[in-house]
Each structure stands twice: as C-alpha cells, then as structure tokens.
Amino acid sequence: MTPPERHLFLIGFRGCGKSTVARLLAERTGVRAIDTDRRIVENAGMSIREIFERQGESSFRDLETAAIAELTDELPAIVALGGGAILREENREMLRRLGIVVRLVASPETLAERIARDAASTSDRPPLTSLPPVEEVRRLVAEREPLYRESADVTIDAEAGTPERIVATILAEPLVRRLFGHRP
Ligand code: S3P
C-alpha cells in the first residue's frame, strides 16, 4: 500500500472501538497509530478523570484541541480521537483539513454495555453527566449526532462483528482505498 498523504481519523462515541480498530488498521497498512487521549494523559501525567477533576472539562478540551493541532506535523497516521473531539468547530475544521474521517457507530445499549465491561478505562474516564450510564450514553449520542454526522466522510456499522471484520470493511471503502493509493 502507498503511504497516504493525509490522516485517517476515527471518531465515534466511547465504546465504539476506535482504539482497537486504529491499532489493527495500523498493523494492516503499516501506517502508525496515534491515540490523542493517550497522548494527553502521557503529557499531563494524570488520567483524564484527574484532568477533569483538577482543571475542569474545558482545560481537557483545550488539551484535546492542542493534541489535534500537533497532528499537522505528523502526517500520515491512523488517529483514534476521543468521543468528544468533534464538539469544537475548530477541531472539526482541522479534521477536514488534515484527513478523512471514519465514524464508527453502535447503538447506545451496545456502547453502554461495552463501556461497563471495560472497568479499567471506566476508572480513568470522568462521568460526563450526572445521569445513570445508559441514559448518559443515550443523551450524549443524541446531542452529538449532528456533529458526528457532519464530521464523517465514511460511516461504518460497528454494532456487531469482530474488530478485524470492521477493519476489512473500512479498508474496502472507496475513499479509504483512494487514501492508500488504490484505484476505486
Ligand atoms: C470523552 C471521551 C473520552 C475522553 C474523555 C471525554 C467524551 O474518549 O476523551 O473522557 O466527551 O466523549 P473515548 O471516546 O476514547 O473514551
């Protein structure tokens, strides 16, 4: 595969599989994977939950915007973004400019179930509302839907199937094939 000149961004709500899919896509394409949440945590020396608790959500969002801006100098990569990365117009504009955006979609019930199963990451992630978990997912997915939709160049059903299957579906998308230098 020809190394692309733009990033491939993965967006979607928590639990949709962005990090796993990014890792597998990197293995399949030879393009490195970057996880913006992981970078923010490494740079800050604390978990996202601690950043929210000590500095507030807007500080975290500033770090997230800075992490996306840094990607300008790191083309090409497969980038797993945090679930709220599409909230700021500034971020959405950078995604449009720097690459193609693949959105992974699953139902709120499936997302909530996966989040509940991922106990380690749950302890490192802040609650985003005071609602019970499934309600929180339902509410935020509904609120963010227009922004996810506006941002996505390609939307992939990640409700069922193995991560390998989802990766194969992404790589078969014409826009993604073109990114890696294949004729559509
Ligand atoms: C957030 C999602 C998290 C992380 C932060 C905020 C959100 O990323 O960036 O806790 O607002 O949806 P993941 O989607 O990787 O869990």
PDB file of C-alpha atoms and ligand atoms in Angstrom:
ATOM      1  CA  MET A   1       0.000   0.000   0.000  1.00  0.00           C
ATOM      2  CA  THR A   2       1.211   3.523  -0.772  1.00  0.00           C
ATOM      3  CA  PRO A   3       1.653   5.612   2.393  1.00  0.00           C
ATOM      4  CA  PRO A   4      -1.146   8.196   2.392  1.00  0.00           C
ATOM      5  CA  GLU A   5      -0.575  11.944   2.447  1.00  0.00           C
ATOM      6  CA  ARG A   6      -3.424  12.568   4.856  1.00  0.00           C
ATOM      7  CA  HIS A   7      -4.520  11.144   8.193  1.00  0.00           C
ATOM      8  CA  LEU A   8      -7.265   8.625   8.685  1.00  0.00           C
ATOM      9  CA  PHE A   9      -9.269   9.798  11.720  1.00  0.00           C
ATOM     10  CA  LEU A  10     -11.563   7.524  13.712  1.00  0.00           C
ATOM     11  CA  ILE A  11     -14.463   9.193  15.509  1.00  0.00           C
ATOM     12  CA  GLY A  12     -17.447   7.933  17.479  1.00  0.00           C
ATOM     13  CA  PHE A  13     -18.770   7.634  20.986  1.00  0.00           C
ATOM     14  CA  ARG A  14     -16.868   5.846  23.713  1.00  0.00           C
ATOM     15  CA  GLY A  15     -17.102   2.069  23.364  1.00  0.00           C
ATOM     16  CA  CYS A  16     -17.423   2.087  19.556  1.00  0.00           C
ATOM     17  CA  GLY A  17     -13.943   0.502  19.214  1.00  0.00           C
ATOM     18  CA  LYS A  18     -11.814   3.408  17.907  1.00  0.00           C
ATOM     19  CA  SER A  19      -8.577   2.464  19.690  1.00  0.00           C
ATOM     20  CA  THR A  20      -8.713  -1.249  18.815  1.00  0.00           C
ATOM     21  CA  VAL A  21      -9.644  -0.524  15.206  1.00  0.00           C
ATOM     22  CA  ALA A  22      -6.858   2.096  14.941  1.00  0.00           C
ATOM     23  CA  ARG A  23      -4.306  -0.437  16.178  1.00  0.00           C
ATOM     24  CA  LEU A  24      -5.450  -3.104  13.722  1.00  0.00           C
ATOM     25  CA  LEU A  25      -5.614  -0.628  10.829  1.00  0.00           C
ATOM     26  CA  ALA A  26      -2.049   0.394  11.630  1.00  0.00           C
ATOM     27  CA  GLU A  27      -0.959  -3.268  11.543  1.00  0.00           C
ATOM     28  CA  ARG A  28      -2.708  -3.849   8.231  1.00  0.00           C
ATOM     29  CA  THR A  29      -1.455  -0.684   6.486  1.00  0.00           C
ATOM     30  CA  GLY A  30       1.964  -0.105   8.066  1.00  0.00           C
ATOM     31  CA  VAL A  31       0.870   3.450   8.937  1.00  0.00           C
ATOM     32  CA  ARG A  32       1.388   4.283  12.606  1.00  0.00           C
ATOM     33  CA  ALA A  33      -1.490   4.661  15.056  1.00  0.00           C
ATOM     34  CA  ILE A  34      -1.867   7.694  17.321  1.00  0.00           C
ATOM     35  CA  ASP A  35      -4.363   7.866  20.191  1.00  0.00           C
ATOM     36  CA  THR A  36      -4.962  11.507  21.184  1.00  0.00           C
ATOM     37  CA  ASP A  37      -6.408  10.601  24.623  1.00  0.00           C
ATOM     38  CA  ARG A  38      -3.323   8.544  25.400  1.00  0.00           C
ATOM     39  CA  ARG A  39      -1.062  11.443  24.382  1.00  0.00           C
ATOM     40  CA  ILE A  40      -2.970  13.883  26.564  1.00  0.00           C
ATOM     41  CA  VAL A  41      -2.650  11.518  29.547  1.00  0.00           C
ATOM     42  CA  GLU A  42       1.077  10.977  28.947  1.00  0.00           C
ATOM     43  CA  ASN A  43       1.783  14.712  28.594  1.00  0.00           C
ATOM     44  CA  ALA A  44      -0.315  15.654  31.628  1.00  0.00           C
ATOM     45  CA  GLY A  45       0.988  12.799  33.787  1.00  0.00           C
ATOM     46  CA  MET A  46      -2.540  12.100  35.040  1.00  0.00           C
ATOM     47  CA  SER A  47      -5.696  10.336  33.904  1.00  0.00           C
ATOM     48  CA  ILE A  48      -8.480  12.110  32.002  1.00  0.00           C
ATOM     49  CA  ARG A  49     -10.658  11.756  35.097  1.00  0.00           C
ATOM     50  CA  GLU A  50      -7.999  13.601  37.130  1.00  0.00           C
ATOM     51  CA  ILE A  51      -7.679  16.336  34.471  1.00  0.00           C
ATOM     52  CA  PHE A  52     -11.471  16.856  34.600  1.00  0.00           C
ATOM     53  CA  GLU A  53     -11.475  16.853  38.418  1.00  0.00           C
ATOM     54  CA  ARG A  54      -8.492  19.166  38.942  1.00  0.00           C
ATOM     55  CA  GLN A  55      -8.711  21.503  35.938  1.00  0.00           C
ATOM     56  CA  GLY A  56     -12.236  21.121  34.578  1.00  0.00           C
ATOM     57  CA  GLU A  57     -13.598  19.866  31.280  1.00  0.00           C
ATOM     58  CA  SER A  58     -12.699  22.993  29.306  1.00  0.00           C
ATOM     59  CA  SER A  59      -8.996  22.541  30.170  1.00  0.00           C
ATOM     60  CA  PHE A  60      -9.240  18.982  28.899  1.00  0.00           C
ATOM     61  CA  ARG A  61     -10.899  20.252  25.707  1.00  0.00           C
ATOM     62  CA  ASP A  62      -8.025  22.751  25.257  1.00  0.00           C
ATOM     63  CA  LEU A  63      -5.502  19.901  25.587  1.00  0.00           C
ATOM     64  CA  GLU A  64      -7.546  17.889  23.085  1.00  0.00           C
ATOM     65  CA  THR A  65      -7.538  20.759  20.560  1.00  0.00           C
ATOM     66  CA  ALA A  66      -3.766  21.168  21.048  1.00  0.00           C
ATOM     67  CA  ALA A  67      -3.254  17.402  20.529  1.00  0.00           C
ATOM     68  CA  ILE A  68      -5.189  17.553  17.243  1.00  0.00           C
ATOM     69  CA  ALA A  69      -3.257  20.658  16.122  1.00  0.00           C
ATOM     70  CA  GLU A  70       0.042  18.802  16.740  1.00  0.00           C
ATOM     71  CA  LEU A  71      -1.001  16.210  14.158  1.00  0.00           C
ATOM     72  CA  THR A  72      -0.422  18.777  11.396  1.00  0.00           C
ATOM     73  CA  ASP A  73       3.281  17.905  11.527  1.00  0.00           C
ATOM     74  CA  GLU A  74       2.825  14.141  11.813  1.00  0.00           C
ATOM     75  CA  LEU A  75       1.258  13.014   8.561  1.00  0.00           C
ATOM     76  CA  PRO A  76       0.340  10.279   7.906  1.00  0.00           C
ATOM     77  CA  ALA A  77      -1.230   8.407  10.812  1.00  0.00           C
ATOM     78  CA  ILE A  78      -4.301   6.448  11.825  1.00  0.00           C
ATOM     79  CA  VAL A  79      -5.694   8.647  14.598  1.00  0.00           C
ATOM     80  CA  ALA A  80      -8.135   7.474  17.279  1.00  0.00           C
ATOM     81  CA  LEU A  81      -9.835  10.573  18.723  1.00  0.00           C
ATOM     82  CA  GLY A  82     -11.724  10.986  21.991  1.00  0.00           C
ATOM     83  CA  GLY A  83     -15.505  10.714  21.741  1.00  0.00           C
ATOM     84  CA  GLY A  84     -15.955  14.462  22.257  1.00  0.00           C
ATOM     85  CA  ALA A  85     -13.302  15.617  19.786  1.00  0.00           C
ATOM     86  CA  ILE A  86     -15.996  16.685  17.306  1.00  0.00           C
ATOM     87  CA  LEU A  87     -17.569  19.121  19.786  1.00  0.00           C
ATOM     88  CA  ARG A  88     -15.467  22.139  18.808  1.00  0.00           C
ATOM     89  CA  GLU A  89     -15.802  23.683  15.364  1.00  0.00           C
ATOM     90  CA  GLU A  90     -12.058  24.377  15.442  1.00  0.00           C
ATOM     91  CA  ASN A  91     -11.392  20.633  15.810  1.00  0.00           C
ATOM     92  CA  ARG A  92     -13.864  19.679  13.096  1.00  0.00           C
ATOM     93  CA  GLU A  93     -12.169  22.136  10.738  1.00  0.00           C
ATOM     94  CA  MET A  94      -8.751  20.571  11.467  1.00  0.00           C
ATOM     95  CA  LEU A  95     -10.106  17.075  10.785  1.00  0.00           C
ATOM     96  CA  ARG A  96     -11.474  18.226   7.416  1.00  0.00           C
ATOM     97  CA  ARG A  97      -8.169  19.828   6.549  1.00  0.00           C
ATOM     98  CA  LEU A  98      -5.859  17.028   7.687  1.00  0.00           C
ATOM     99  CA  GLY A  99      -7.528  13.837   6.595  1.00  0.00           C
ATOM    100  CA  ILE A 100     -10.523  11.658   6.031  1.00  0.00           C
ATOM    101  CA  VAL A 101     -12.868  10.904   8.899  1.00  0.00           C
ATOM    102  CA  VAL A 102     -14.283   7.453   9.557  1.00  0.00           C
ATOM    103  CA  ARG A 103     -17.100   7.246  12.060  1.00  0.00           C
ATOM    104  CA  LEU A 104     -17.861   4.025  13.965  1.00  0.00           C
ATOM    105  CA  VAL A 105     -21.490   3.639  15.010  1.00  0.00           C
ATOM    106  CA  ALA A 106     -23.183   1.339  17.511  1.00  0.00           C
ATOM    107  CA  SER A 107     -26.425   1.588  19.455  1.00  0.00           C
ATOM    108  CA  PRO A 108     -26.416   3.325  22.865  1.00  0.00           C
ATOM    109  CA  GLU A 109     -27.256  -0.007  24.528  1.00  0.00           C
ATOM    110  CA  THR A 110     -24.229  -1.719  22.946  1.00  0.00           C
ATOM    111  CA  LEU A 111     -21.957   1.223  23.757  1.00  0.00           C
ATOM    112  CA  ALA A 112     -23.113   1.294  27.383  1.00  0.00           C
ATOM    113  CA  GLU A 113     -22.588  -2.459  27.707  1.00  0.00           C
ATOM    114  CA  ARG A 114     -19.042  -2.248  26.290  1.00  0.00           C
ATOM    115  CA  ILE A 115     -18.198   0.728  28.498  1.00  0.00           C
ATOM    116  CA  ALA A 116     -19.455  -1.167  31.577  1.00  0.00           C
ATOM    117  CA  ARG A 117     -17.299  -4.186  30.658  1.00  0.00           C
ATOM    118  CA  ASP A 118     -14.180  -2.008  30.311  1.00  0.00           C
ATOM    119  CA  ALA A 119     -13.686  -1.440  34.043  1.00  0.00           C
ATOM    120  CA  ALA A 120     -10.065  -0.199  33.829  1.00  0.00           C
ATOM    121  CA  SER A 121     -10.843   2.545  31.371  1.00  0.00           C
ATOM    122  CA  THR A 122     -14.019   3.463  33.269  1.00  0.00           C
ATOM    123  CA  SER A 123     -11.992   4.302  36.364  1.00  0.00           C
ATOM    124  CA  ASP A 124      -9.771   6.588  34.256  1.00  0.00           C
ATOM    125  CA  ARG A 125     -12.631   8.362  32.454  1.00  0.00           C
ATOM    126  CA  PRO A 126     -14.802  11.061  34.020  1.00  0.00           C
ATOM    127  CA  PRO A 127     -18.589  10.841  34.113  1.00  0.00           C
ATOM    128  CA  LEU A 128     -19.842  13.403  31.575  1.00  0.00           C
ATOM    129  CA  THR A 129     -23.278  13.949  33.130  1.00  0.00           C
ATOM    130  CA  SER A 130     -24.976  13.031  36.405  1.00  0.00           C
ATOM    131  CA  LEU A 131     -27.218  10.542  34.571  1.00  0.00           C
ATOM    132  CA  PRO A 132     -27.071   6.751  35.001  1.00  0.00           C
ATOM    133  CA  PRO A 133     -24.650   5.200  32.430  1.00  0.00           C
ATOM    134  CA  VAL A 134     -27.107   4.049  29.715  1.00  0.00           C
ATOM    135  CA  GLU A 135     -29.028   7.329  29.982  1.00  0.00           C
ATOM    136  CA  GLU A 136     -25.785   9.296  29.702  1.00  0.00           C
ATOM    137  CA  VAL A 137     -24.820   7.453  26.518  1.00  0.00           C
ATOM    138  CA  ARG A 138     -28.317   7.903  25.027  1.00  0.00           C
ATOM    139  CA  ARG A 139     -28.421  11.603  25.823  1.00  0.00           C
ATOM    140  CA  LEU A 140     -24.906  12.427  24.575  1.00  0.00           C
ATOM    141  CA  VAL A 141     -25.128  10.286  21.430  1.00  0.00           C
ATOM    142  CA  ALA A 142     -28.387  12.086  20.549  1.00  0.00           C
ATOM    143  CA  GLU A 143     -26.903  15.523  21.319  1.00  0.00           C
ATOM    144  CA  ARG A 144     -23.727  14.857  19.331  1.00  0.00           C
ATOM    145  CA  GLU A 145     -25.387  13.071  16.401  1.00  0.00           C
ATOM    146  CA  PRO A 146     -25.438  16.145  14.094  1.00  0.00           C
ATOM    147  CA  LEU A 147     -21.747  16.816  14.779  1.00  0.00           C
ATOM    148  CA  TYR A 148     -20.685  13.204  14.231  1.00  0.00           C
ATOM    149  CA  ARG A 149     -22.717  13.177  11.022  1.00  0.00           C
ATOM    150  CA  GLU A 150     -21.305  16.494   9.812  1.00  0.00           C
ATOM    151  CA  SER A 151     -17.739  15.335  10.504  1.00  0.00           C
ATOM    152  CA  ALA A 152     -17.884  11.874   8.953  1.00  0.00           C
ATOM    153  CA  ASP A 153     -16.724  11.160   5.416  1.00  0.00           C
ATOM    154  CA  VAL A 154     -17.445   7.467   5.902  1.00  0.00           C
ATOM    155  CA  THR A 155     -19.764   5.813   8.437  1.00  0.00           C
ATOM    156  CA  ILE A 156     -19.201   2.209   9.474  1.00  0.00           C
ATOM    157  CA  ASP A 157     -21.583  -0.025  11.403  1.00  0.00           C
ATOM    158  CA  ALA A 158     -19.622  -1.225  14.443  1.00  0.00           C
ATOM    159  CA  GLU A 159     -22.584  -2.763  16.249  1.00  0.00           C
ATOM    160  CA  ALA A 160     -21.566  -6.369  15.648  1.00  0.00           C
ATOM    161  CA  GLY A 161     -18.722  -8.328  14.095  1.00  0.00           C
ATOM    162  CA  THR A 162     -15.114  -8.641  15.125  1.00  0.00           C
ATOM    163  CA  PRO A 163     -12.720  -5.673  15.022  1.00  0.00           C
ATOM    164  CA  GLU A 164     -10.950  -7.491  12.130  1.00  0.00           C
ATOM    165  CA  ARG A 165     -14.219  -7.531  10.157  1.00  0.00           C
ATOM    166  CA  ILE A 166     -14.756  -3.825  10.857  1.00  0.00           C
ATOM    167  CA  VAL A 167     -11.201  -3.081   9.703  1.00  0.00           C
ATOM    168  CA  ALA A 168     -11.804  -5.047   6.481  1.00  0.00           C
ATOM    169  CA  THR A 169     -14.993  -3.030   5.876  1.00  0.00           C
ATOM    170  CA  ILE A 170     -13.122   0.250   6.399  1.00  0.00           C
ATOM    171  CA  LEU A 171     -10.324  -0.784   4.030  1.00  0.00           C
ATOM    172  CA  ALA A 172     -12.877  -1.707   1.345  1.00  0.00           C
ATOM    173  CA  GLU A 173     -14.404   1.806   1.369  1.00  0.00           C
ATOM    174  CA  PRO A 174     -13.605   3.655  -1.899  1.00  0.00           C
ATOM    175  CA  LEU A 175     -12.467   6.814  -0.100  1.00  0.00           C
ATOM    176  CA  VAL A 176     -10.127   4.800   2.126  1.00  0.00           C
ATOM    177  CA  ARG A 177      -8.832   2.777  -0.825  1.00  0.00           C
ATOM    178  CA  ARG A 178      -8.023   6.030  -2.605  1.00  0.00           C
ATOM    179  CA  LEU A 179      -6.247   7.305   0.503  1.00  0.00           C
ATOM    180  CA  PHE A 180      -3.936   4.297   0.299  1.00  0.00           C
ATOM    181  CA  GLY A 181      -3.336   4.769  -3.420  1.00  0.00           C
ATOM    182  CA  HIS A 182      -5.721   2.159  -4.808  1.00  0.00           C
ATOM    183  CA  ARG A 183      -7.955   2.908  -7.737  1.00  0.00           C
ATOM    184  CA  PRO A 184     -11.603   2.892  -6.618  1.00  0.00           C
TER     185      PRO A 184
HETATM  186  C1  S3P B   1     -14.945  11.837  26.069  1.00  0.00           C
HETATM  187  C2  S3P B   1     -14.486  10.632  25.601  1.00  0.00           C
HETATM  188  C3  S3P B   1     -13.214  10.051  26.050  1.00  0.00           C
HETATM  189  C4  S3P B   1     -12.258  11.116  26.562  1.00  0.00           C
HETATM  190  C5  S3P B   1     -12.926  11.983  27.576  1.00  0.00           C
HETATM  191  C6  S3P B   1     -14.172  12.673  27.025  1.00  0.00           C
HETATM  192  C7  S3P B   1     -16.241  12.352  25.564  1.00  0.00           C
HETATM  193  O1  S3P B   1     -12.593   9.382  24.963  1.00  0.00           O
HETATM  194  O2  S3P B   1     -11.742  11.891  25.516  1.00  0.00           O
HETATM  195  O3  S3P B   1     -13.255  11.176  28.680  1.00  0.00           O
HETATM  196  O4  S3P B   1     -16.542  13.538  25.766  1.00  0.00           O
HETATM  197  O5  S3P B   1     -16.989  11.557  24.939  1.00  0.00           O
HETATM  198  P1  S3P B   1     -13.024   7.898  24.456  1.00  0.00           P
HETATM  199  O6  S3P B   1     -14.097   8.088  23.436  1.00  0.00           O
HETATM  200  O7  S3P B   1     -11.769   7.373  23.835  1.00  0.00           O
HETATM  201  O8  S3P B   1     -13.437   7.128  25.655  1.00  0.00           O
END
